């Protein structure tokens, strides 16, 4: 006993109509109410298309006959062909008159997924440029069967899923019917089946085989972290699709001596105190194996933390290799060790350096002379904390209470 006859009424057939009668009725009504012929009948066209989609599926029809529309409200009930897709599936192609009118969907093969690969590149290679070779595993069309999977005529549409690659499962939860999709177990989602004896020996019916591909990646001077290099059409191949792209993403390695910000380079130089005060030279080994001999002019005093620039010695610009950024040098001063000079040398130093700053007046204040000592602040802090704990025990407010033992 059919619970609801709404979908049968929309198709103008009896509840016991056969599959061929349903298809014939849908064809007749779809031609009558298609929006290309009858622009005001868009809703009617959708309704009859939905009704046919449900009743043409044996499992959905069984659920509808037993529970009506409510039984189809489970998960996945709304996912199926669009009315236009269903119409094209039955009538084969574009618009209503086959001419690819405005309502037809784009035809042709879809594009496969792009594949992204990270390529770690040193700062030296980004400075000088390089050609790297990258080995990839990709799927390519089997040449033995030309991507068919088997001998001519051996490939059949899967009858379990009607070529869709998925199977509808109904599950009753209380008064409701839950509808779910799962990959068809008979064709593993391919929509096609091939007998074992007819499968291609090269790909075992998979239509594609794995192939190792070597790509030559040109690292241009000045490329930056995160920049992409695209190899069009080098992605996985499969029958009926356009191969996707292989996208190489530059990943800049951290450098032990240089830091990069855009086209500028940053370097930390450690010089001795004499060079900082009296001038001199120091060497920077650059990324292209050149040695930069940097001059500090006499009288140019360098203080700890000072930053100076060497113009035009930064990174080359991308696609502008002769237009370089700057090299910024941050200075650290290497002071001499304690007791490095006797009194005579210190006297000479005092005569050479600017005179000392006079002490501020301390008249009328109690003056106490102290001496500096070298300490580790962390160790001194821990010792102070431990000492405080001992003092509290000595100056405690009575003996501590211990747990009684039985």
XYZ file of C-alpha atoms in Angstrom, residues 42-333:
292
model
C 10.396 26.497 -13.620
C 8.928 25.231 -10.326
C 6.816 22.599 -12.072
C 9.895 21.352 -13.936
C 11.814 21.041 -10.653
C 8.958 19.166 -8.985
C 8.563 16.559 -11.722
C 12.346 16.127 -11.952
C 12.589 15.509 -8.210
C 9.668 13.087 -8.331
C 11.287 11.116 -11.154
C 14.672 11.062 -9.404
C 13.085 9.468 -6.323
C 10.828 6.982 -8.129
C 13.501 5.886 -10.611
C 15.754 4.803 -7.735
C 14.467 1.427 -6.403
C 15.680 2.055 -2.855
C 14.324 5.593 -2.647
C 11.034 4.474 -4.186
C 10.640 1.729 -1.582
C 11.191 4.235 1.238
C 8.764 6.717 -0.336
C 6.064 4.056 -0.838
C 6.307 2.988 2.821
C 6.862 6.314 4.598
C 6.065 9.090 2.130
C 8.131 12.269 1.854
C 8.946 12.169 5.573
C 10.969 9.018 5.094
C 13.222 10.841 2.612
C 14.113 13.615 5.021
C 17.142 11.746 6.377
C 20.727 12.654 5.836
C 21.738 13.074 2.193
C 18.174 13.250 0.876
C 18.776 16.576 -0.809
C 21.889 15.554 -2.705
C 21.125 14.120 -6.249
C 21.137 15.427 -9.748
C 19.923 18.919 -10.471
C 16.840 19.114 -12.742
C 19.036 20.262 -15.648
C 21.506 17.406 -15.077
C 18.693 14.880 -14.986
C 17.217 16.293 -18.186
C 20.617 16.243 -19.918
C 21.213 12.684 -18.723
C 18.011 11.473 -20.421
C 18.046 13.705 -23.484
C 21.803 13.845 -24.020
C 23.267 17.247 -23.927
C 23.015 21.027 -23.819
C 19.927 23.169 -23.871
C 16.348 22.208 -24.612
C 16.907 22.115 -28.359
C 20.395 20.647 -28.102
C 22.024 23.931 -29.084
C 23.711 24.691 -25.777
C 21.400 27.558 -24.776
C 21.890 29.896 -21.848
C 20.673 27.349 -19.297
C 23.070 24.580 -20.290
C 25.935 23.723 -17.959
C 29.588 23.977 -19.048
C 30.693 20.847 -20.850
C 34.098 19.232 -21.202
C 36.454 17.452 -18.815
C 37.020 18.795 -15.332
C 40.468 19.699 -14.018
C 42.224 17.433 -11.528
C 43.589 18.497 -8.164
C 46.748 20.584 -7.923
C 49.664 19.146 -5.958
C 51.807 21.404 -3.746
C 55.351 20.549 -2.686
C 57.622 22.530 -0.350
C 61.209 23.038 -1.529
C 63.728 24.136 1.097
C 66.236 26.581 -0.380
C 69.311 28.109 1.262
C 69.796 31.865 1.408
C 72.930 31.427 -0.736
C 70.876 29.839 -3.530
C 68.251 32.578 -3.315
C 71.070 35.123 -3.634
C 72.932 33.470 -6.527
C 70.120 31.520 -8.237
C 70.114 27.792 -8.872
C 68.502 24.951 -10.812
C 67.211 22.208 -8.463
C 65.930 18.790 -9.458
C 62.841 17.495 -7.675
C 61.690 13.862 -7.964
C 57.925 13.251 -7.777
C 55.639 10.212 -7.892
C 52.610 10.852 -10.097
C 49.811 8.862 -11.746
C 49.868 8.653 -15.550
C 47.480 7.070 -18.056
C 48.366 3.426 -18.703
C 49.741 3.176 -22.243
C 48.939 -0.512 -22.614
C 45.173 -0.040 -22.360
C 45.061 3.686 -23.184
C 43.364 4.364 -19.857
C 40.459 1.947 -20.395
C 41.466 -0.551 -17.722
C 40.902 -3.609 -19.907
C 40.337 -4.936 -23.371
C 37.815 -3.276 -25.657
C 34.221 -3.934 -24.548
C 35.271 -5.464 -21.211
C 34.420 -2.394 -19.123
C 30.799 -2.435 -17.908
C 28.759 -0.002 -15.855
C 28.395 -1.133 -12.252
C 24.819 -2.368 -11.734
C 24.983 -1.980 -7.953
C 25.357 1.806 -8.053
C 24.181 2.425 -11.640
C 27.541 3.931 -12.482
C 27.399 6.602 -9.766
C 30.209 5.143 -7.654
C 28.144 5.544 -4.472
C 25.413 3.491 -2.894
C 22.419 4.766 -0.912
C 21.942 3.096 2.477
C 18.731 3.370 4.476
C 18.804 3.040 8.254
C 15.799 3.284 10.545
C 16.292 5.287 13.735
C 13.075 5.271 15.733
C 10.251 6.601 13.565
C 12.686 8.222 11.106
C 14.589 6.787 8.158
C 18.178 7.991 7.781
C 19.600 7.995 4.276
C 23.381 7.903 3.764
C 25.816 7.511 0.914
C 28.805 5.210 0.929
C 31.378 4.218 -1.672
C 30.068 1.354 -3.765
C 31.790 -1.837 -2.535
C 31.500 -3.583 -5.913
C 33.304 -0.975 -8.017
C 35.203 0.898 -5.233
C 33.659 4.171 -6.346
C 34.703 3.854 -10.002
C 31.196 3.298 -11.377
C 32.590 0.605 -13.652
C 33.547 -3.048 -13.258
C 35.942 -5.238 -15.209
C 36.206 -8.995 -14.957
C 39.539 -10.122 -13.533
C 40.465 -12.025 -16.702
C 39.836 -8.960 -18.863
C 41.847 -6.474 -16.788
C 44.879 -4.798 -18.309
C 48.095 -6.488 -17.175
C 49.930 -3.173 -17.060
C 47.640 -1.358 -14.601
C 45.524 -4.260 -13.265
C 42.381 -2.430 -14.345
C 43.292 0.814 -12.511
C 43.671 2.743 -15.822
C 46.689 4.602 -14.412
C 50.165 3.613 -13.257
C 52.703 5.291 -10.968
C 55.583 7.074 -12.651
C 58.642 8.872 -11.273
C 58.966 12.364 -12.687
C 62.011 14.632 -12.405
C 61.227 18.351 -12.486
C 63.878 20.994 -13.018
C 63.049 23.904 -10.705
C 64.654 27.208 -11.634
C 65.346 29.244 -8.483
C 65.674 32.823 -9.696
C 67.803 35.359 -7.853
C 65.862 37.253 -5.234
C 62.985 34.768 -4.828
C 61.401 34.897 -1.390
C 59.993 32.545 1.208
C 56.484 31.386 0.222
C 56.891 32.237 -3.469
C 55.355 29.677 -5.849
C 56.605 28.076 -9.062
C 53.863 26.391 -11.125
C 54.304 23.454 -13.505
C 51.093 23.454 -15.517
C 49.532 20.064 -16.231
C 52.153 18.053 -14.319
C 49.684 16.712 -11.735
C 48.150 13.238 -11.616
C 46.525 11.996 -14.807
C 43.218 10.124 -14.997
C 40.809 9.265 -17.817
C 38.427 12.090 -18.651
C 40.115 14.829 -16.612
C 42.645 17.562 -17.317
C 45.734 17.006 -15.142
C 46.154 19.531 -12.341
C 49.286 21.576 -11.723
C 52.336 20.891 -9.595
C 53.029 23.918 -7.406
C 56.468 24.283 -5.808
C 56.459 26.506 -2.704
C 59.816 28.061 -1.767
C 60.748 27.498 1.876
C 63.723 29.661 2.870
C 66.169 27.950 5.230
C 67.311 29.809 8.323
C 70.848 31.174 7.913
C 73.431 31.085 10.736
C 74.878 34.556 9.979
C 72.419 36.600 7.920
C 68.795 37.571 8.486
C 66.624 38.653 5.591
C 63.847 41.239 5.482
C 62.581 41.746 1.952
C 65.590 42.724 -0.157
C 67.687 43.807 2.848
C 70.162 41.688 4.789
C 71.056 42.007 8.480
C 74.389 40.925 9.935
C 75.849 41.057 13.455
C 79.554 41.954 13.590
C 81.790 41.680 16.631
C 84.803 44.013 16.614
C 87.501 44.749 19.185
C 87.537 47.868 21.330
C 90.518 49.410 19.551
C 88.817 49.177 16.143
C 85.635 50.616 17.635
C 87.536 53.628 19.035
C 90.401 54.195 16.619
C 89.045 52.742 13.368
C 90.240 49.772 11.370
C 88.887 46.972 9.187
C 86.847 43.791 9.534
C 85.655 41.143 7.045
C 82.144 39.944 6.131
C 82.019 36.715 4.118
C 79.087 37.302 1.770
C 76.544 34.815 0.359
C 78.268 34.639 -3.042
C 81.679 33.769 -1.483
C 83.016 37.326 -1.800
C 84.828 38.832 1.171
C 83.692 42.378 1.992
C 86.529 44.345 3.620
C 84.670 46.922 5.711
C 86.502 50.096 6.748
C 85.799 51.977 9.980
C 87.317 55.429 9.633
C 89.612 56.762 12.368
C 87.640 58.872 14.781
C 84.343 57.170 13.874
C 83.429 55.747 17.280
C 81.318 52.577 17.180
C 79.165 51.884 20.248
C 77.572 48.539 21.216
C 74.251 48.184 19.361
C 75.099 50.713 16.641
C 73.686 49.884 13.185
C 75.479 50.944 9.994
C 74.583 50.241 6.346
C 76.560 49.039 3.347
C 74.567 50.252 0.344
C 73.778 47.820 -2.478
C 75.033 44.681 -0.713
C 71.654 43.221 0.232
C 69.598 40.658 -1.718
C 69.035 41.081 -5.457
C 65.469 42.013 -6.394
C 63.314 39.300 -8.000
C 63.500 39.797 -11.791
C 65.758 42.807 -10.955
C 69.094 41.104 -10.164
C 71.143 44.300 -10.435
C 68.846 46.230 -8.113
C 69.993 45.155 -4.648
C 68.880 46.083 -1.169
C 71.182 47.156 1.652
C 73.317 45.210 4.116
C 72.750 46.432 7.672
C 75.476 45.719 10.220
C 74.733 45.709 13.946
C 77.839 46.004 16.115
C 78.869 44.244 19.278
C 82.130 45.296 20.972
